């Protein structure tokens, strides 16, 4: 199911699942909590059935390219490494390559929050389109780098291992180059107000909008609690201002610069 079907899955399917059968979820998402923590979906499923075994797939993988048997590398995550290894044995093919990790938070939060940042990077696509016919990549690359920096910081705050940013970064890459998130980001980058852009994409599932709101709410809660700094998340907070406050696109480029002394 998509992330919009998670509640249905929890209410209708989990209660009737045999407890000795592991579940492998391909749904990428997370819920933010009032304290700013982010809960990946496998943990939500466990709340409904503490005795169940819930694993998940993370990493860059678009369904149509997998159907074309393009070389793909993902990560299966869950609490029990032996179960993950068995699942890998079941699903591995000559074109579908699988790492395994018991870091559910690191893998799942990385691939979920990438939706929010893919929207941010896609703003640069719209800005280029507004200026002319040439699609520029310097600006996209700058936003991509800032996205990975912010996601890595947030993974540490969530208690995930930041090495697993590789799955979020890879997923961010494929999301930017196609799909629904690119459409909404491009429209906003062209200068179309958020409400108007949403009307234009009526009926289209936009998980990036949902995840950007949840991630920004989590960061704001962490900032309020003194656990995070506002200046560490300028891109995410700008995306949030566009989506929630209808602010115009005005990417804070100077906020991305840093000084490094070795």
Tab-separated table of C-alpha atoms in Angstrom:
chain	number	residue	atom	x	y	z
A	1	UNK	CA	0.000	0.000	0.000
A	2	UNK	CA	1.023	3.645	-0.311
A	3	UNK	CA	1.629	5.566	2.907
A	4	UNK	CA	-2.014	6.689	2.749
A	5	UNK	CA	-3.047	3.055	3.176
A	6	UNK	CA	-1.024	2.383	6.318
A	7	UNK	CA	-3.919	2.974	8.729
A	8	UNK	CA	-6.095	0.579	6.729
A	9	UNK	CA	-3.319	-2.018	6.759
A	10	UNK	CA	-2.895	-1.688	10.508
A	11	UNK	CA	-6.628	-1.951	11.219
A	12	UNK	CA	-7.660	-4.586	8.693
A	13	UNK	CA	-4.655	-6.763	7.882
A	14	UNK	CA	-2.283	-6.916	10.846
A	15	UNK	CA	-4.915	-8.355	13.257
A	16	UNK	CA	-5.459	-11.384	10.992
A	17	UNK	CA	-1.842	-12.051	9.997
A	18	UNK	CA	-0.303	-15.277	11.344
A	19	UNK	CA	2.345	-14.192	13.844
A	20	UNK	CA	4.954	-16.662	12.586
A	21	UNK	CA	5.026	-15.127	9.099
A	22	UNK	CA	7.372	-12.136	8.673
A	23	UNK	CA	6.013	-9.082	6.881
A	24	UNK	CA	8.151	-7.229	4.347
A	25	UNK	CA	6.809	-3.732	3.736
A	26	UNK	CA	7.759	-1.693	0.678
A	27	UNK	CA	5.884	1.363	1.976
A	28	UNK	CA	8.294	4.202	2.766
A	29	UNK	CA	7.163	6.572	5.462
A	30	UNK	CA	7.255	7.665	9.055
A	31	UNK	CA	5.134	9.468	11.647
A	32	UNK	CA	6.358	12.390	13.710
A	33	UNK	CA	5.737	12.425	17.454
A	34	UNK	CA	5.083	15.482	19.682
A	35	UNK	CA	8.627	15.293	21.106
A	36	UNK	CA	10.143	15.538	17.613
A	37	UNK	CA	11.022	11.877	17.245
A	38	UNK	CA	10.252	10.084	13.986
A	39	UNK	CA	8.677	6.624	14.039
A	40	UNK	CA	9.194	4.411	10.966
A	41	UNK	CA	6.263	2.301	9.857
A	42	UNK	CA	7.610	-1.082	11.109
A	43	UNK	CA	7.533	0.345	14.645
A	44	UNK	CA	3.928	1.455	14.127
A	45	UNK	CA	3.033	-2.041	12.985
A	46	UNK	CA	4.639	-3.492	16.121
A	47	UNK	CA	2.420	-1.267	18.262
A	48	UNK	CA	-0.567	-3.012	16.683
A	49	UNK	CA	0.967	-6.480	17.020
A	50	UNK	CA	3.989	-6.640	19.370
A	51	UNK	CA	4.539	-10.320	18.559
A	52	UNK	CA	4.738	-9.804	14.792
A	53	UNK	CA	7.900	-9.601	12.718
A	54	UNK	CA	7.874	-6.504	10.550
A	55	UNK	CA	10.650	-5.786	8.073
A	56	UNK	CA	10.884	-3.116	5.386
A	57	UNK	CA	12.600	-2.309	2.100
A	58	UNK	CA	14.583	0.914	1.709
A	59	UNK	CA	16.717	2.339	-1.036
A	60	UNK	CA	16.512	3.682	-4.579
A	61	UNK	CA	14.046	1.577	-6.543
A	62	UNK	CA	11.364	2.726	-8.954
A	63	UNK	CA	8.869	0.012	-9.775
A	64	UNK	CA	8.900	0.433	-13.535
A	65	UNK	CA	12.701	0.195	-13.728
A	66	UNK	CA	12.705	-2.868	-11.505
A	67	UNK	CA	10.120	-4.394	-13.849
A	68	UNK	CA	12.591	-3.697	-16.669
A	69	UNK	CA	15.218	-5.611	-14.661
A	70	UNK	CA	17.503	-2.614	-14.323
A	71	UNK	CA	20.331	-3.241	-11.835
A	72	UNK	CA	18.966	-2.240	-8.437
A	73	UNK	CA	20.449	-2.152	-4.916
A	74	UNK	CA	18.180	-1.886	-1.862
A	75	UNK	CA	18.334	-2.629	1.852
A	76	UNK	CA	16.027	-4.903	3.858
A	77	UNK	CA	15.808	-3.758	7.480
A	78	UNK	CA	14.297	-5.375	10.558
A	79	UNK	CA	15.057	-6.438	14.102
A	80	UNK	CA	16.350	-9.927	13.346
A	81	UNK	CA	19.331	-10.399	11.068
A	82	UNK	CA	18.672	-14.106	10.405
A	83	UNK	CA	15.158	-13.384	9.153
A	84	UNK	CA	16.542	-10.610	6.949
A	85	UNK	CA	19.071	-13.020	5.476
A	86	UNK	CA	16.307	-15.515	4.683
A	87	UNK	CA	14.259	-12.796	3.010
A	88	UNK	CA	17.306	-11.760	0.991
A	89	UNK	CA	17.732	-15.350	-0.150
A	90	UNK	CA	14.093	-15.404	-1.285
A	91	UNK	CA	14.144	-12.133	-3.213
A	92	UNK	CA	17.667	-11.749	-4.603
A	93	UNK	CA	18.072	-12.006	-8.368
A	94	UNK	CA	20.838	-11.254	-10.846
A	95	UNK	CA	19.500	-7.673	-11.061
A	96	UNK	CA	18.009	-7.157	-7.552
A	97	UNK	CA	20.776	-6.800	-4.974
A	98	UNK	CA	20.002	-6.639	-1.260
A	99	UNK	CA	21.907	-5.405	1.781
A	100	UNK	CA	20.476	-6.091	5.243
A	101	UNK	CA	20.455	-3.940	8.361
A	102	UNK	CA	18.958	-4.041	11.839
A	103	UNK	CA	18.961	-0.225	11.868
A	104	UNK	CA	15.265	0.260	11.084
A	105	UNK	CA	15.302	3.943	12.035
A	106	UNK	CA	18.370	4.745	9.950
A	107	UNK	CA	17.196	3.004	6.788
A	108	UNK	CA	13.496	3.792	6.878
A	109	UNK	CA	13.732	7.405	8.044
A	110	UNK	CA	16.395	8.111	5.415
A	111	UNK	CA	14.273	6.829	2.543
A	112	UNK	CA	11.141	8.522	3.884
A	113	UNK	CA	12.524	11.995	4.519
A	114	UNK	CA	14.061	11.990	1.047
A	115	UNK	CA	10.554	12.805	-0.246
A	116	UNK	CA	10.631	16.171	1.500
A	117	UNK	CA	14.073	16.983	0.144
A	118	UNK	CA	13.265	15.764	-3.371
A	119	UNK	CA	10.589	18.421	-3.417
A	120	UNK	CA	13.231	20.952	-2.343
A	121	UNK	CA	15.715	19.935	-5.053
A	122	UNK	CA	12.960	19.973	-7.677
A	123	UNK	CA	12.417	23.662	-6.970
A	124	UNK	CA	15.612	24.264	-8.957
A	125	UNK	CA	14.062	22.510	-11.967
A	126	UNK	CA	11.171	24.952	-11.904
A	127	UNK	CA	13.480	27.923	-11.425
A	128	UNK	CA	15.425	26.883	-14.548
A	129	UNK	CA	12.206	26.478	-16.500
A	130	UNK	CA	11.117	29.932	-15.414
A	131	UNK	CA	14.324	31.442	-16.787
A	132	UNK	CA	14.313	29.661	-20.145
A	133	UNK	CA	14.615	26.386	-21.966
A	134	UNK	CA	17.991	25.317	-20.552
A	135	UNK	CA	17.872	22.963	-17.570
A	136	UNK	CA	20.672	23.841	-15.149
A	137	UNK	CA	22.316	21.254	-12.924
A	138	UNK	CA	24.578	23.367	-10.683
A	139	UNK	CA	21.605	24.561	-8.673
A	140	UNK	CA	20.125	21.069	-8.432
A	141	UNK	CA	23.473	19.696	-7.270
A	142	UNK	CA	23.784	22.399	-4.623
A	143	UNK	CA	20.328	21.583	-3.269
A	144	UNK	CA	21.098	17.861	-3.428
A	145	UNK	CA	24.227	18.339	-1.325
A	146	UNK	CA	22.364	20.462	1.210
A	147	UNK	CA	19.611	17.838	1.353
A	148	UNK	CA	22.057	15.056	2.200
A	149	UNK	CA	23.688	17.246	4.854
A	150	UNK	CA	20.363	17.995	6.543
A	151	UNK	CA	19.108	14.411	6.289
A	152	UNK	CA	22.285	13.114	7.867
A	153	UNK	CA	21.952	15.515	10.780
A	154	UNK	CA	18.352	14.495	11.280
A	155	UNK	CA	19.170	10.788	11.199
A	156	UNK	CA	21.599	11.291	14.080
A	157	UNK	CA	18.917	13.121	16.080
A	158	UNK	CA	16.441	10.295	15.415
A	159	UNK	CA	18.855	7.695	16.734
A	160	UNK	CA	19.639	6.129	13.370
A	161	UNK	CA	23.110	5.335	12.058
A	162	UNK	CA	24.002	8.108	9.634
A	163	UNK	CA	25.924	5.705	7.382
A	164	UNK	CA	22.514	4.609	6.150
A	165	UNK	CA	22.130	7.998	4.508
A	166	UNK	CA	23.385	6.182	1.401
A	167	UNK	CA	19.918	4.694	0.910
A	168	UNK	CA	18.213	8.037	1.382
A	169	UNK	CA	20.661	9.794	-0.932
A	170	UNK	CA	20.240	7.184	-3.634
A	171	UNK	CA	16.470	7.315	-3.309
A	172	UNK	CA	16.629	11.110	-3.427
A	173	UNK	CA	18.499	10.880	-6.738
A	174	UNK	CA	15.935	8.697	-8.504
A	175	UNK	CA	13.001	10.671	-7.102
A	176	UNK	CA	14.317	13.975	-8.435
A	177	UNK	CA	14.577	12.618	-11.955
A	178	UNK	CA	10.953	11.680	-12.340
A	179	UNK	CA	7.559	11.201	-10.810
A	180	UNK	CA	5.069	13.182	-8.805
A	181	UNK	CA	7.492	14.945	-6.475
A	182	UNK	CA	9.353	16.465	-9.409
A	183	UNK	CA	6.036	17.765	-10.776
A	184	UNK	CA	5.002	19.612	-7.623
A	185	UNK	CA	8.526	20.966	-7.031
A	186	UNK	CA	8.802	22.184	-10.617
A	187	UNK	CA	5.445	23.968	-10.459
A	188	UNK	CA	6.433	25.713	-7.241
A	189	UNK	CA	9.828	26.644	-8.663
A	190	UNK	CA	8.158	28.257	-11.658
A	191	UNK	CA	6.395	30.598	-9.252
A	192	UNK	CA	3.012	28.921	-9.134
A	193	UNK	CA	1.493	29.283	-5.622
A	194	UNK	CA	1.195	26.101	-3.603
A	195	UNK	CA	-2.610	26.006	-3.536
A	196	UNK	CA	-2.769	26.486	-7.308
A	197	UNK	CA	-0.133	23.803	-7.889
A	198	UNK	CA	-2.106	21.367	-5.737
A	199	UNK	CA	-5.262	22.067	-7.741
A	200	UNK	CA	-3.352	21.383	-10.945
A	201	UNK	CA	-2.222	18.020	-9.546
A	202	UNK	CA	-5.592	17.103	-8.049
A	203	UNK	CA	-5.959	13.346	-7.733
A	204	UNK	CA	-2.211	12.725	-7.768
A	205	UNK	CA	-0.736	10.998	-4.715
A	206	UNK	CA	1.820	13.423	-3.260
A	207	UNK	CA	3.588	11.682	-0.403
A	208	UNK	CA	6.354	14.293	-0.575
A	209	UNK	CA	3.977	16.952	0.732
A	210	UNK	CA	2.883	14.771	3.649
A	211	UNK	CA	6.430	13.761	4.572
A	212	UNK	CA	7.761	17.320	4.291
A	213	UNK	CA	5.108	18.486	6.768
A	214	UNK	CA	5.829	15.656	9.198
A	215	UNK	CA	9.595	16.125	9.004
A	216	UNK	CA	9.364	19.892	9.452
A	217	UNK	CA	7.024	19.480	12.435
A	218	UNK	CA	9.549	17.112	13.998
A	219	UNK	CA	12.421	19.527	13.440
A	220	UNK	CA	10.451	22.451	14.863
A	221	UNK	CA	9.675	20.390	17.965
A	222	UNK	CA	13.355	19.514	18.352
A	223	UNK	CA	14.327	23.162	17.942
A	224	UNK	CA	11.792	24.171	20.589
A	225	UNK	CA	13.225	21.546	22.945
A	226	UNK	CA	16.758	22.835	22.353
A	227	UNK	CA	17.846	19.599	20.658
A	228	UNK	CA	18.313	21.087	17.180
A	229	UNK	CA	19.287	24.422	15.645
A	230	UNK	CA	17.140	26.258	13.138
A	231	UNK	CA	20.191	27.237	11.081
A	232	UNK	CA	20.992	23.546	10.483
A	233	UNK	CA	17.817	22.946	8.430
A	234	UNK	CA	17.345	25.955	6.136
A	235	UNK	CA	16.188	23.969	3.096
A	236	UNK	CA	13.631	21.853	4.940
A	237	UNK	CA	12.193	24.870	6.741
A	238	UNK	CA	11.969	26.804	3.473
A	239	UNK	CA	10.063	23.935	1.845
A	240	UNK	CA	7.785	23.885	4.875
A	241	UNK	CA	7.155	27.631	4.591
A	242	UNK	CA	6.198	27.202	0.930
A	243	UNK	CA	3.870	24.283	1.608
A	244	UNK	CA	2.250	25.490	4.841
A	245	UNK	CA	2.400	29.276	4.521
A	246	UNK	CA	2.191	29.736	0.751
A	247	UNK	CA	5.510	31.611	0.791
A	248	UNK	CA	7.201	32.312	-2.524
A	249	UNK	CA	10.238	30.287	-3.546
A	250	UNK	CA	13.306	32.166	-2.359
A	251	UNK	CA	15.976	29.559	-1.747
A	252	UNK	CA	18.323	30.651	1.078
A	253	UNK	CA	21.548	29.902	-0.771
A	254	UNK	CA	23.827	31.745	1.646
A	255	UNK	CA	22.512	29.637	4.532
A	256	UNK	CA	24.092	26.575	2.919
A	257	UNK	CA	27.658	27.869	3.059
A	258	UNK	CA	30.096	26.711	5.701
A	259	UNK	CA	33.674	27.200	6.859
A	260	UNK	CA	35.889	24.172	7.421
A	261	UNK	CA	39.270	24.386	9.146
A	262	UNK	CA	41.337	21.201	9.518
